[in-house]
Amino acid sequence: MTNWNLIRGTEGKLSTQDIRKNILSYIIQNHPASLIQYIEKEHNIYRIDILGSDSLIFDLQGQFVKVNRR
């Protein structure tokens, strides 16, 4: 289960409704047992850090772009 309480962006805190449904669907489908460390909205991307793992990058439409390996 994903905890969406820790969300930060360049404009300050974001609400859960700012996160695209297809991002949530992607995470549930591809990382079902993972914990989200934090979600950050930057200028043109969402960066989602998985606790103890990689960062997932999505565009502002919620389409998966790439994985940033740690």
Coordinates of C-alpha atoms in Angstrom, one line a residue:
M1 CA 0.0 0.0 0.0
T2 CA 1.3 3.5 -0.8
N3 CA 1.3 6.2 1.7
W4 CA 0.7 9.5 -0.1
N5 CA 1.1 11.8 2.9
L6 CA 4.6 12.9 2.1
I7 CA 4.4 14.9 -1.0
R8 CA 6.5 17.9 -1.8
G9 CA 6.8 20.1 -4.9
T10 CA 8.4 23.4 -6.1
E11 CA 5.1 25.1 -5.2
G12 CA 5.0 23.7 -1.7
K13 CA 2.9 20.8 -0.4
L14 CA 0.7 19.0 -2.9
S15 CA -2.5 17.1 -2.2
T16 CA -3.1 13.5 -3.1
Q17 CA -5.4 14.6 -5.9
D18 CA -2.4 16.2 -7.7
I19 CA -1.0 12.7 -8.3
R20 CA -2.1 11.1 -11.5
K21 CA -4.1 7.9 -11.2
N22 CA -2.0 6.2 -13.8
I23 CA 1.1 6.8 -11.6
L24 CA -0.6 5.0 -8.8
S25 CA -1.7 2.2 -11.1
Y26 CA 1.9 1.8 -12.3
I27 CA 3.3 1.6 -8.8
I28 CA 0.7 -0.9 -7.6
Q29 CA 1.2 -3.1 -10.7
N30 CA 5.0 -2.9 -10.9
H31 CA 6.1 -2.3 -7.2
P32 CA 3.2 -3.8 -5.2
A33 CA 5.1 -4.5 -1.9
S34 CA 7.2 -1.3 -2.0
L35 CA 7.0 1.7 0.3
I36 CA 7.2 5.2 -1.1
Q37 CA 9.8 7.3 0.6
Y38 CA 8.7 10.6 -1.0
I39 CA 7.0 12.1 -4.0
E40 CA 8.4 15.3 -5.5
K41 CA 6.9 17.4 -8.3
E42 CA 9.6 19.2 -10.2
H43 CA 9.1 21.6 -13.1
N44 CA 8.1 19.0 -15.7
I45 CA 8.3 15.6 -13.9
Y46 CA 7.1 13.6 -10.8
R47 CA 10.0 11.8 -9.0
I48 CA 8.9 9.0 -6.8
D49 CA 11.5 7.5 -4.5
I50 CA 10.9 3.9 -3.4
L51 CA 12.3 3.3 0.1
G52 CA 15.6 1.4 -0.2
S53 CA 15.4 1.2 -4.0
D54 CA 15.3 3.3 -7.1
S55 CA 13.5 6.5 -8.2
L56 CA 10.7 6.4 -10.7
I57 CA 10.3 9.3 -13.1
F58 CA 6.9 10.2 -14.6
D59 CA 6.0 13.1 -16.9
L60 CA 3.2 15.6 -15.8
Q61 CA 0.6 13.5 -17.6
G62 CA 1.6 10.6 -15.4
Q63 CA 3.3 8.5 -18.1
F64 CA 6.3 6.5 -16.9
V65 CA 9.6 7.9 -18.3
K66 CA 12.5 6.0 -16.7
V67 CA 14.0 4.5 -13.5
N68 CA 16.9 6.3 -11.8
R69 CA 19.1 3.6 -10.3
R70 CA 20.8 4.3 -7.0

